Amino acid sequence: MSSNELIKIFLSEDVGAPAYKVVRALAERGSASAIELSRHTGLAKSTMSALVAELKDASVIIEPEPSKDARASSRGRPAVQLSLNPQAGTSVGVLPGPDFIGIALVDAAHGIRDERSVEIKPNYSVDQGVEAVAELVQQAYAATGLQRETLLGVGLAMPGPFNHRTGVMLRSTLLPNWVDLDIGAHFAKRFDVPVIADNESNCAAIAEMTWGAALGQQDFLYAKFDEGVGGAVIVDGRVLRGALGAAGEIGHFMVDPDGPLCTCGSRGCLEAMMRWDAIVRPARALFGENITFPQIAGRAQEGDPGCVRLISDAAAAAGRALAGICAVLNPPLIVVGGRYVLAGEVFLRAMQESFDRHFHIRDQTDGGSVTPIVAGTFSNNRDSTLGAVGLVLREKPFTRSA
Amino acid sequence: MSSNELIKIFLSEDVGAPAYKVVRALAERGSASAIELSRHTGLAKSTMSALVAELKDASVIIEPEPSKDARASSRGRPAVQLSLNPQAGTSVGVLPGPDFIGIALVDAAHGIRDERSVEIKPNYSVDQGVEAVAELVQQAYAATGLQRETLLGVGLAMPGPFNHRTGVMLRSTLLPNWVDLDIGAHFAKRFDVPVIADNESNCAAIAEMTWGAALGQQDFLYAKFDEGVGGAVIVDGRVLRGALGAAGEIGHFMVDPDGPLCTCGSRGCLEAMMRWDAIVRPARALFGENITFPQIAGRAQEGDPGCVRLISDAAAAAGRALAGICAVLNPPLIVVGGRYVLAGEVFLRAMQESFDRHFHIRDQTDGGSVTPIVAGTFSNNRDSTLGAVGLVLREKPFTRSA
DNA sequence: ATCATTTAGTTCTAGGGTGAACTATTAACG
DNA sequence: CGTTAATAGTTCACCCTAGAACTAAATGAT
């Protein structure tokens, strides 16, 4: 019946078409006024006016309830917010974990509609993963009452080094059976929509940019300190991928030439100094064999001196690494995610102090730091699944499976 | 008489106009065919066809002699190369050195028409510098027979930390009297065209991208190892500036936390380990008080063991730093400039080896390195003046002095 | 209250850019 | 040496986009 103009435009190849630009701009932002859209797309507001009317008629965009939030920004006629029709477009984000699979279902207006996960036997194959995802997706649509036909694309957050351009995982301890395969092709067997994949850290950065602490930021450095260490570089609102898709891999940034050996074969990589194992091992000598990293982080926040020291030493290394990176990138903001953040200020403050000591620009105009470091808003796993959704909403797929 | 359409379009505010896009695209590239222009500007080739005809009539663009170079790229009708009319548009690049001022005069077709310099008393003021530049520019136009009225803009390569956005030098040992001033405004008193400034390293990268070793490269890391250490990050054909214009400052990348103290107040900065002084000082103990860095570099190339060691130790530090930077940026190419390159393979090979040992991605598809490091084509000073010209040809000025 | 000011959005027409179909010019292939 | 395929460039009618001038809706000052 309804031919769903939204999907048609969203998946169109005609990148230059005004409708495409507007739909994509709204998919990225969630909502925006006509005048903002006209500025961001470069189209005249007269064009926007006509186009918005047309897209409203076609149920591609809607005017969401103005809500009660303080719209009193400036004077003048208030702008009417627009968003894509959440009934007409939905996206799925997937995190294939080592022993679980998590997904998120988000509508085109950035409404997070469903998040669920299922356990799965380790060392599962790609096809087993695809089946599990298909099952979860069906459940999610059933639970929300959304139409499966409105699916715009599937995003994948890959837990390991992944080449976004070639679509191939380079290596992975978590998903050994997913290496060197065309993962998109496997998903295409079950999903007739574009499948877009990127590494977990890049996804996490996108999640923070779309819903979290980096909302509206066009340039920032994202750092994820979790079991491993990863990151992402956002330039001009886009994820920097690099020649081999390895941009943002701050885990293998060398902090100390004589530091511990890293899995990559170098010495003193940030990851070698910060990975959970490097923290948990010495902690066990003091607190027994069963202590876990989150517990250490928690005890650090409560003030336990040994745990504070372990966390703050790691934070010092992190701050030093970030200072080196910022000497080259000089971003206006650093967003930090991963479960190190569970240690709270113990971790963040030590990192900021170390950063400020090692960053070569110390002149600060006002009170604050030259490069503020803020904690991300998303917990682990959520950042990945939601970021994978963001992948669908932001990245143009190379090929289209009509 | 001739109203000079080229200048009118080049300096127009109407950034969306097709003619503007075409002129700017040609200014960047030097020459291009109609179909390339249509691809790069996003305009239809029908539009391009009409526009090119119109611009030819107005003497804005010309068809340069096909020259004899192998055009046999592929089959099909060969593309006709186009370039801006070199008679109608010229740019000047300026390097205000500590005790000299150098300029380059380049036409709109990327023809390097004149390069000259003059000595000047150290600690000169901005206004004294402006006068000297004005004199040099007049000489250059007189010598080439080009029209001074065709000047499209003046580019400045600032030897020191410079904020491209605010147009202010932060500090400088070479030009102490240029700090904290609106340098563009001083030049505007003598030149009624846009004045665009950036730091020397960024300019050098632009020179390599426009004429040199990075010709046609859209993404690369530029590193300059000279008296000091600087660099630039090129993403998608644009210079990354960063929040405070400090992006690319690889000199203050920390290599060794216990290394020598740096002028910036940190320890073990790459610059602290590589600046000429750090090389020349130990060399003097062996070779006498009068030895200079270029001599050391030369002796290293000739195989003198002591000089080889000094240079290759520095190269090892450089390779380590570049590996750390590339862990985050993962560029497909590194271009190296500055007078360390005078040591030739002694320097470059040691750097590449150190890089390969410390870079975490070692899988190499073919024989070559994952991240090739190549020497830039321009000698010192030339890279700056020519890059400053590139600034004029590539960057859109914020304000226009009609 | 009223009016000036500011910002958002609409209307309408002229003209400019586009796509489709065309011609032009080359290399590769038998 | 013609044919085929591939790429570059041209023509032209039509529709879409932009700009000017307008209305609409808010704030804040008098």
Short mmCIF file of C-alpha atoms in Angstrom, two decimals, chain B:
data_model
loop_
_atom_site.label_atom_id
_atom_site.label_comp_id
_atom_site.label_asym_id
_atom_site.label_seq_id
_atom_site.Cartn_x
_atom_site.Cartn_y
_atom_site.Cartn_z
CA MET B 1 40.09 47.75 -19.80
CA SER B 2 39.86 44.04 -19.11
CA SER B 3 37.80 43.73 -15.95
CA ASN B 4 39.57 40.46 -15.13
CA GLU B 5 36.83 37.96 -14.56
CA LEU B 6 39.26 35.50 -12.96
CA ILE B 7 39.94 37.73 -9.99
CA LYS B 8 36.28 38.64 -9.71
CA ILE B 9 35.27 34.99 -9.51
CA PHE B 10 38.20 33.88 -7.36
CA LEU B 11 37.49 36.51 -4.74
CA SER B 12 33.72 36.25 -4.94
CA GLU B 13 31.72 35.47 -1.81
CA ASP B 14 29.30 33.34 -3.77
CA VAL B 15 30.82 30.05 -2.79
CA GLY B 16 27.97 28.06 -4.30
CA ALA B 17 28.30 29.50 -7.80
CA PRO B 18 29.48 26.99 -10.40
CA ALA B 19 32.05 29.40 -11.78
CA TYR B 20 33.51 29.81 -8.30
CA LYS B 21 33.71 26.07 -7.81
CA VAL B 22 35.44 25.57 -11.14
CA VAL B 23 37.94 28.35 -10.61
CA ARG B 24 38.77 27.15 -7.10
CA ALA B 25 39.09 23.55 -8.23
CA LEU B 26 41.50 24.63 -10.95
CA ALA B 27 43.42 26.86 -8.59
CA GLU B 28 44.00 23.86 -6.35
CA ARG B 29 44.91 21.41 -9.05
CA GLY B 30 46.74 23.61 -11.54
CA SER B 31 45.11 21.85 -14.43
CA ALA B 32 42.28 19.42 -14.95
CA SER B 33 39.95 18.25 -17.68
CA ALA B 34 36.32 19.25 -17.90
CA ILE B 35 35.18 15.83 -16.78
CA GLU B 36 37.48 15.86 -13.77
CA LEU B 37 36.14 19.26 -12.86
CA SER B 38 32.61 18.04 -13.17
CA ARG B 39 33.36 15.13 -10.86
CA HIS B 40 35.17 17.20 -8.29
CA THR B 41 32.64 20.01 -8.20
CA GLY B 42 29.61 17.76 -8.40
CA LEU B 43 28.23 19.70 -11.38
CA ALA B 44 26.75 17.94 -14.39
CA LYS B 45 29.02 17.68 -17.38
CA SER B 46 26.47 19.54 -19.47
CA THR B 47 26.81 22.43 -17.05
CA MET B 48 30.56 22.10 -17.17
CA SER B 49 30.57 22.16 -20.95
CA ALA B 50 28.68 25.43 -21.13
CA LEU B 51 30.58 26.94 -18.25
CA VAL B 52 33.98 26.06 -19.65
CA ALA B 53 33.07 27.66 -22.96
CA GLU B 54 31.94 30.79 -21.17
CA LEU B 55 35.05 30.97 -19.00
CA LYS B 56 37.26 30.46 -22.03
CA ASP B 57 35.56 33.40 -23.73
CA ALA B 58 36.20 35.51 -20.67
CA SER B 59 39.88 34.45 -20.70
CA VAL B 60 39.48 32.97 -17.24
CA ILE B 61 40.64 29.56 -18.34
CA ILE B 62 42.82 28.38 -21.18
CA GLU B 63 43.91 25.16 -22.83
CA PRO B 64 47.62 24.90 -22.19
CA GLU B 65 49.85 23.22 -24.75
CA PRO B 66 49.21 19.47 -24.43
CA SER B 67 52.96 19.07 -24.02
CA LYS B 68 54.45 15.77 -25.05
CA ASP B 69 54.00 13.87 -21.79
CA ALA B 70 52.49 10.44 -22.11
CA ARG B 71 48.77 11.06 -22.22
CA ALA B 72 48.15 7.45 -23.12
CA SER B 73 46.45 6.68 -19.85
CA SER B 74 43.43 4.72 -21.00
CA ARG B 75 41.48 4.33 -24.15
CA GLY B 76 38.61 6.54 -25.16
CA ARG B 77 38.66 10.12 -26.26
CA PRO B 78 41.48 11.89 -24.48
CA ALA B 79 40.48 14.64 -22.10
CA VAL B 80 41.47 18.20 -22.88
CA GLN B 81 43.39 19.72 -20.01
CA LEU B 82 42.30 23.09 -18.77
CA SER B 83 43.99 25.55 -16.50
CA LEU B 84 43.41 29.03 -15.22
CA ASN B 85 44.81 31.79 -17.36
CA PRO B 86 48.30 32.39 -15.97
CA GLN B 87 48.24 35.94 -17.31
CA ALA B 88 45.11 36.74 -15.36
CA GLY B 89 45.88 35.51 -11.89
CA THR B 90 49.01 35.39 -9.75
CA SER B 91 49.76 34.64 -6.13
CA VAL B 92 52.56 35.57 -3.81
CA GLY B 93 53.91 33.44 -0.98
CA VAL B 94 56.04 34.93 1.76
CA LEU B 95 58.40 33.46 4.33
CA PRO B 96 59.42 36.04 6.91
CA GLY B 97 62.64 34.52 8.19
CA PRO B 98 64.69 35.63 11.17
CA ASP B 99 67.19 37.63 9.11
CA PHE B 100 65.81 37.37 5.58
CA ILE B 101 62.53 37.49 3.74
CA GLY B 102 61.78 35.16 0.86
CA ILE B 103 58.95 35.28 -1.62
CA ALA B 104 57.63 33.25 -4.51
CA LEU B 105 55.49 34.45 -7.38
CA VAL B 106 53.29 31.82 -8.97
CA ASP B 107 50.70 32.11 -11.69
CA ALA B 108 47.21 30.66 -11.56
CA ALA B 109 48.28 27.67 -13.65
CA HIS B 110 50.79 26.70 -10.94
CA GLY B 111 53.72 28.03 -12.93
CA ILE B 112 56.50 29.09 -10.57
CA ARG B 113 57.55 32.37 -12.11
CA ASP B 114 59.89 33.98 -9.65
CA GLU B 115 61.58 33.29 -6.34
CA ARG B 116 63.72 35.84 -4.57
CA SER B 117 64.75 36.90 -1.13
CA VAL B 118 66.43 39.75 0.67
CA GLU B 119 68.37 40.04 3.90
CA ILE B 120 66.85 41.99 6.71
CA LYS B 121 68.06 43.10 10.12
CA PRO B 122 66.97 40.63 12.84
CA ASN B 123 64.17 41.58 15.20
CA TYR B 124 62.53 43.61 12.46
CA SER B 125 58.98 44.75 13.01
CA VAL B 126 55.93 43.57 11.11
CA ASP B 127 55.71 46.86 9.25
CA GLN B 128 59.36 46.68 8.24
CA GLY B 129 58.67 43.19 7.01
CA VAL B 130 55.65 44.35 5.04
CA GLU B 131 57.73 47.02 3.34
CA ALA B 132 60.43 44.55 2.40
CA VAL B 133 57.82 42.19 0.99
CA ALA B 134 56.22 44.97 -1.01
CA GLU B 135 59.61 45.77 -2.50
CA LEU B 136 60.33 42.13 -3.36
CA VAL B 137 56.89 41.71 -4.89
CA GLN B 138 57.38 44.73 -7.09
CA GLN B 139 60.75 43.38 -8.26
CA ALA B 140 59.21 40.00 -9.01
CA TYR B 141 56.45 41.45 -11.12
CA ALA B 142 58.91 43.66 -12.96
CA ALA B 143 61.24 40.76 -13.65
CA THR B 144 58.52 38.46 -14.98
CA GLY B 145 56.47 41.01 -16.85
CA LEU B 146 53.35 39.87 -15.06
CA GLN B 147 50.74 42.37 -14.04
CA ARG B 148 50.69 43.39 -10.40
CA GLU B 149 46.90 43.86 -10.79
CA THR B 150 46.46 40.12 -11.26
CA LEU B 151 47.44 39.42 -7.64
CA LEU B 152 44.89 37.09 -6.08
CA GLY B 153 46.27 37.06 -2.59
CA VAL B 154 49.31 36.92 -0.37
CA GLY B 155 50.16 33.86 1.67
CA LEU B 156 52.37 33.92 4.73
CA ALA B 157 54.37 31.02 6.12
CA MET B 158 54.88 31.80 9.79
CA PRO B 159 57.98 30.32 11.39
CA GLY B 160 56.47 29.40 14.72
CA PRO B 161 53.24 28.40 16.41
CA PHE B 162 50.48 30.24 14.64
CA ASN B 163 46.76 30.11 15.00
CA HIS B 164 45.36 30.08 11.48
CA ARG B 165 41.88 30.91 12.72
CA THR B 166 42.71 33.94 14.83
CA GLY B 167 45.65 35.01 12.67
CA VAL B 168 47.93 35.52 15.66
CA MET B 169 51.38 34.14 16.44
CA LEU B 170 51.54 32.61 19.88
CA ARG B 171 55.26 32.91 20.47
CA SER B 172 58.39 32.99 18.40
CA THR B 173 62.10 33.11 18.98
CA LEU B 174 62.70 33.98 15.33
CA LEU B 175 60.23 36.83 15.01
CA PRO B 176 59.85 38.22 18.53
CA ASN B 177 58.22 41.40 17.27
CA TRP B 178 55.49 39.54 15.39
CA VAL B 179 53.89 37.92 18.39
CA ASP B 180 50.31 38.66 19.44
CA LEU B 181 49.64 40.95 16.50
CA ASP B 182 46.99 40.86 13.80
CA ILE B 183 49.51 40.23 11.07
CA GLY B 184 46.91 40.15 8.33
CA ALA B 185 45.86 43.68 9.22
CA HIS B 186 49.43 44.96 8.90
CA PHE B 187 49.74 43.43 5.45
CA ALA B 188 46.33 44.77 4.47
CA LYS B 189 47.74 48.27 4.77
CA ARG B 190 50.02 47.59 1.81
CA PHE B 191 48.12 44.86 -0.09
CA ASP B 192 44.51 45.25 -1.09
CA VAL B 193 44.03 41.51 -1.54
CA PRO B 194 43.31 38.72 0.95
CA VAL B 195 46.22 37.82 3.19
CA ILE B 196 46.24 34.26 4.47
CA ALA B 197 48.75 32.94 6.96
CA ASP B 198 49.55 29.58 8.44
CA ASN B 199 52.47 28.01 10.15
CA GLU B 200 55.49 26.96 8.17
CA SER B 201 54.97 23.23 8.52
CA ASN B 202 51.44 23.38 7.20
CA CYS B 203 52.71 25.44 4.28
CA ALA B 204 55.46 22.93 3.57
CA ALA B 205 52.87 20.16 3.47
CA ILE B 206 50.79 22.18 1.03
CA ALA B 207 53.85 22.72 -1.17
CA GLU B 208 54.51 18.97 -1.29
CA MET B 209 50.84 18.37 -2.06
CA THR B 210 50.75 20.96 -4.82
CA TRP B 211 54.07 20.43 -6.56
CA GLY B 212 56.08 17.85 -4.70
CA ALA B 213 56.23 14.32 -3.36
CA ALA B 214 52.62 14.31 -2.21
CA LEU B 215 51.22 15.45 -5.55
CA GLY B 216 47.65 14.32 -5.79
CA GLN B 217 47.66 12.71 -2.34
CA GLN B 218 44.54 13.46 -0.37
CA ASP B 219 45.71 12.00 2.93
CA PHE B 220 49.18 11.99 4.37
CA LEU B 221 51.25 12.95 7.34
CA TYR B 222 53.92 15.54 6.77
CA ALA B 223 56.91 15.74 9.09
CA LYS B 224 59.53 18.42 8.98
CA PHE B 225 62.84 17.73 10.68
CA ASP B 226 64.87 20.88 10.55
CA GLU B 227 66.23 23.16 13.25
CA GLY B 228 63.04 22.41 15.04
CA VAL B 229 60.49 19.70 14.41
CA GLY B 230 57.06 20.35 12.98
CA GLY B 231 54.48 18.67 10.86
CA ALA B 232 51.05 18.70 9.35
CA VAL B 233 48.13 16.35 9.04
CA ILE B 234 46.36 16.30 5.69
CA VAL B 235 42.92 14.73 5.72
CA ASP B 236 40.89 14.60 2.55
CA GLY B 237 43.12 17.17 0.88
CA ARG B 238 42.72 19.67 3.72
CA VAL B 239 45.14 20.72 6.40
CA LEU B 240 43.90 19.73 9.82
CA ARG B 241 44.18 22.78 12.07
CA GLY B 242 42.84 21.68 15.42
CA ALA B 243 41.20 23.67 18.17
CA LEU B 244 44.05 26.11 18.69
CA GLY B 245 45.66 25.78 15.29
CA ALA B 246 48.17 23.44 16.89
CA ALA B 247 47.33 20.24 15.01
CA GLY B 248 50.34 18.62 13.40
CA GLU B 249 52.77 19.85 16.05
CA ILE B 250 54.61 16.57 16.14
CA GLY B 251 57.63 18.28 17.69
CA HIS B 252 55.95 18.11 21.06
CA PHE B 253 55.04 14.51 20.75
CA MET B 254 56.56 12.76 23.75
CA VAL B 255 58.93 9.97 22.83
CA ASP B 256 60.61 9.27 26.17
CA PRO B 257 59.10 10.26 29.52
CA ASP B 258 62.58 10.54 30.99
CA GLY B 259 64.10 12.28 27.99
CA PRO B 260 65.68 15.72 27.84
CA LEU B 261 63.77 18.80 28.90
CA CYS B 262 62.02 20.64 26.10
CA THR B 263 61.42 24.35 25.69
CA CYS B 264 57.71 23.65 26.10
CA GLY B 265 58.22 22.44 29.65
CA SER B 266 57.69 18.75 29.00
CA ARG B 267 60.27 16.00 28.87
CA GLY B 268 61.33 13.82 25.98
CA CYS B 269 59.50 15.73 23.25
CA LEU B 270 60.65 14.69 19.81
CA GLU B 271 61.92 18.20 19.26
CA ALA B 272 64.01 18.08 22.41
CA MET B 273 65.74 15.01 21.05
CA MET B 274 66.12 16.09 17.44
CA ARG B 275 66.63 19.81 17.36
CA TRP B 276 69.91 20.72 15.75
CA ASP B 277 71.32 21.86 19.01
CA ALA B 278 70.89 18.37 20.49
CA ILE B 279 72.91 16.95 17.58
CA VAL B 280 75.47 19.69 17.14
CA ARG B 281 76.48 19.88 20.79
CA PRO B 282 77.82 16.32 21.11
CA ALA B 283 79.32 16.55 17.62
CA ARG B 284 81.41 19.53 18.63
CA ALA B 285 83.24 17.45 21.20
CA LEU B 286 84.48 15.29 18.34
CA PHE B 287 84.72 17.59 15.36
CA GLY B 288 85.45 21.00 16.81
CA GLU B 289 83.42 24.03 17.66
CA ASN B 290 82.65 25.13 14.15
CA ILE B 291 80.80 22.17 12.81
CA THR B 292 77.24 22.84 11.66
CA PHE B 293 74.28 20.59 11.34
CA PRO B 294 74.33 20.40 7.53
CA GLN B 295 77.96 19.37 7.75
CA ILE B 296 77.08 16.61 10.19
CA ALA B 297 74.31 15.44 7.89
CA GLY B 298 76.75 15.46 4.99
CA ARG B 299 79.39 13.50 6.87
CA ALA B 300 76.75 11.01 7.93
CA GLN B 301 75.87 10.44 4.31
CA GLU B 302 79.57 9.93 3.55
CA GLY B 303 79.68 7.26 6.24
CA ASP B 304 81.43 8.92 9.17
CA PRO B 305 80.54 6.57 12.06
CA GLY B 306 80.00 9.24 14.69
CA CYS B 307 77.78 11.33 12.48
CA VAL B 308 75.90 8.27 11.32
CA ARG B 309 75.20 7.39 14.91
CA LEU B 310 73.98 10.86 15.81
CA ILE B 311 71.68 11.00 12.82
CA SER B 312 70.41 7.45 13.09
CA ASP B 313 69.68 7.81 16.81
CA ALA B 314 67.60 10.85 15.98
CA ALA B 315 65.99 8.91 13.14
CA ALA B 316 65.12 6.11 15.53
CA ALA B 317 63.36 8.56 17.83
CA ALA B 318 61.57 10.04 14.84
CA GLY B 319 60.44 6.63 13.62
CA ARG B 320 59.15 5.77 17.06
CA ALA B 321 57.21 9.01 17.25
CA LEU B 322 55.77 8.57 13.76
CA ALA B 323 54.69 5.04 14.67
CA GLY B 324 52.82 6.36 17.68
CA ILE B 325 51.18 9.06 15.60
CA CYS B 326 50.27 6.59 12.88
CA ALA B 327 48.66 4.29 15.44
CA VAL B 328 46.11 7.06 15.81
CA LEU B 329 45.98 8.51 12.31
CA ASN B 330 46.97 5.59 10.11
CA PRO B 331 47.82 7.68 7.05
CA PRO B 332 48.68 5.90 3.80
CA LEU B 333 51.84 7.95 3.38
CA ILE B 334 54.39 9.95 5.34
CA VAL B 335 56.30 12.74 3.62
CA VAL B 336 59.43 14.01 5.31
CA GLY B 337 61.04 17.39 4.82
CA GLY B 338 63.61 19.55 6.53
CA ARG B 339 67.38 19.43 6.42
CA TYR B 340 67.68 16.11 8.23
CA VAL B 341 66.88 14.74 4.79
CA LEU B 342 70.32 15.97 3.70
CA ALA B 343 71.68 12.89 5.44
CA GLY B 344 69.84 10.83 2.83
CA GLU B 345 69.28 7.14 3.34
CA VAL B 346 71.21 7.15 6.62
CA PHE B 347 68.33 9.13 8.04
CA LEU B 348 65.42 7.81 6.02
CA ARG B 349 66.21 4.12 6.32
CA ALA B 350 66.89 4.29 10.05
CA MET B 351 63.60 6.10 10.46
CA GLN B 352 61.68 3.63 8.37
CA GLU B 353 63.17 0.71 10.28
CA SER B 354 62.38 2.23 13.62
CA PHE B 355 58.89 3.01 12.38
CA ASP B 356 58.28 -0.51 11.16
CA ARG B 357 59.48 -1.95 14.44
CA HIS B 358 57.18 0.21 16.52
CA PHE B 359 54.10 0.41 14.32
CA HIS B 360 51.58 -2.16 15.48
CA ILE B 361 50.38 -3.18 12.03
CA ARG B 362 53.08 -5.27 10.41
CA ASP B 363 51.10 -7.30 7.91
CA GLN B 364 52.26 -6.07 4.59
CA THR B 365 50.33 -7.09 1.54
CA ASP B 366 53.15 -6.62 -0.93
CA GLY B 367 56.84 -6.18 -0.36
CA GLY B 368 56.73 -2.56 0.77
CA SER B 369 56.11 -1.07 4.17
CA VAL B 370 52.58 -0.61 5.44
CA THR B 371 53.23 3.10 5.71
CA PRO B 372 55.83 4.29 3.22
CA ILE B 373 58.02 7.16 4.30
CA VAL B 374 59.26 9.28 1.42
CA ALA B 375 61.46 12.36 1.27
CA GLY B 376 59.84 15.60 0.22
CA THR B 377 61.03 17.30 -2.95
CA PHE B 378 61.56 20.80 -1.66
CA SER B 379 64.52 22.22 0.11
CA ASN B 380 64.11 24.38 3.13
CA ASN B 381 62.59 27.84 2.65
CA ARG B 382 61.31 26.94 -0.80
CA ASP B 383 58.77 24.59 0.78
CA SER B 384 57.58 27.50 2.89
CA THR B 385 57.27 30.19 0.25
CA LEU B 386 55.69 27.86 -2.28
CA GLY B 387 53.39 26.45 0.38
CA ALA B 388 52.35 29.96 1.28
CA VAL B 389 51.33 30.40 -2.35
CA GLY B 390 49.37 27.18 -2.04
CA LEU B 391 47.58 28.74 0.90
CA VAL B 392 46.27 31.44 -1.39
CA LEU B 393 45.24 28.92 -4.01
CA ARG B 394 43.50 26.55 -1.58
CA GLU B 395 42.12 28.39 1.40
CA LYS B 396 39.11 30.61 1.33
CA PRO B 397 39.82 33.80 3.23
CA PHE B 398 37.40 34.72 5.98
CA THR B 399 37.11 38.34 4.98
CA ARG B 400 37.71 40.00 1.71
CA SER B 401 39.29 43.34 1.14
CA ALA B 402 37.60 44.39 -2.06
#
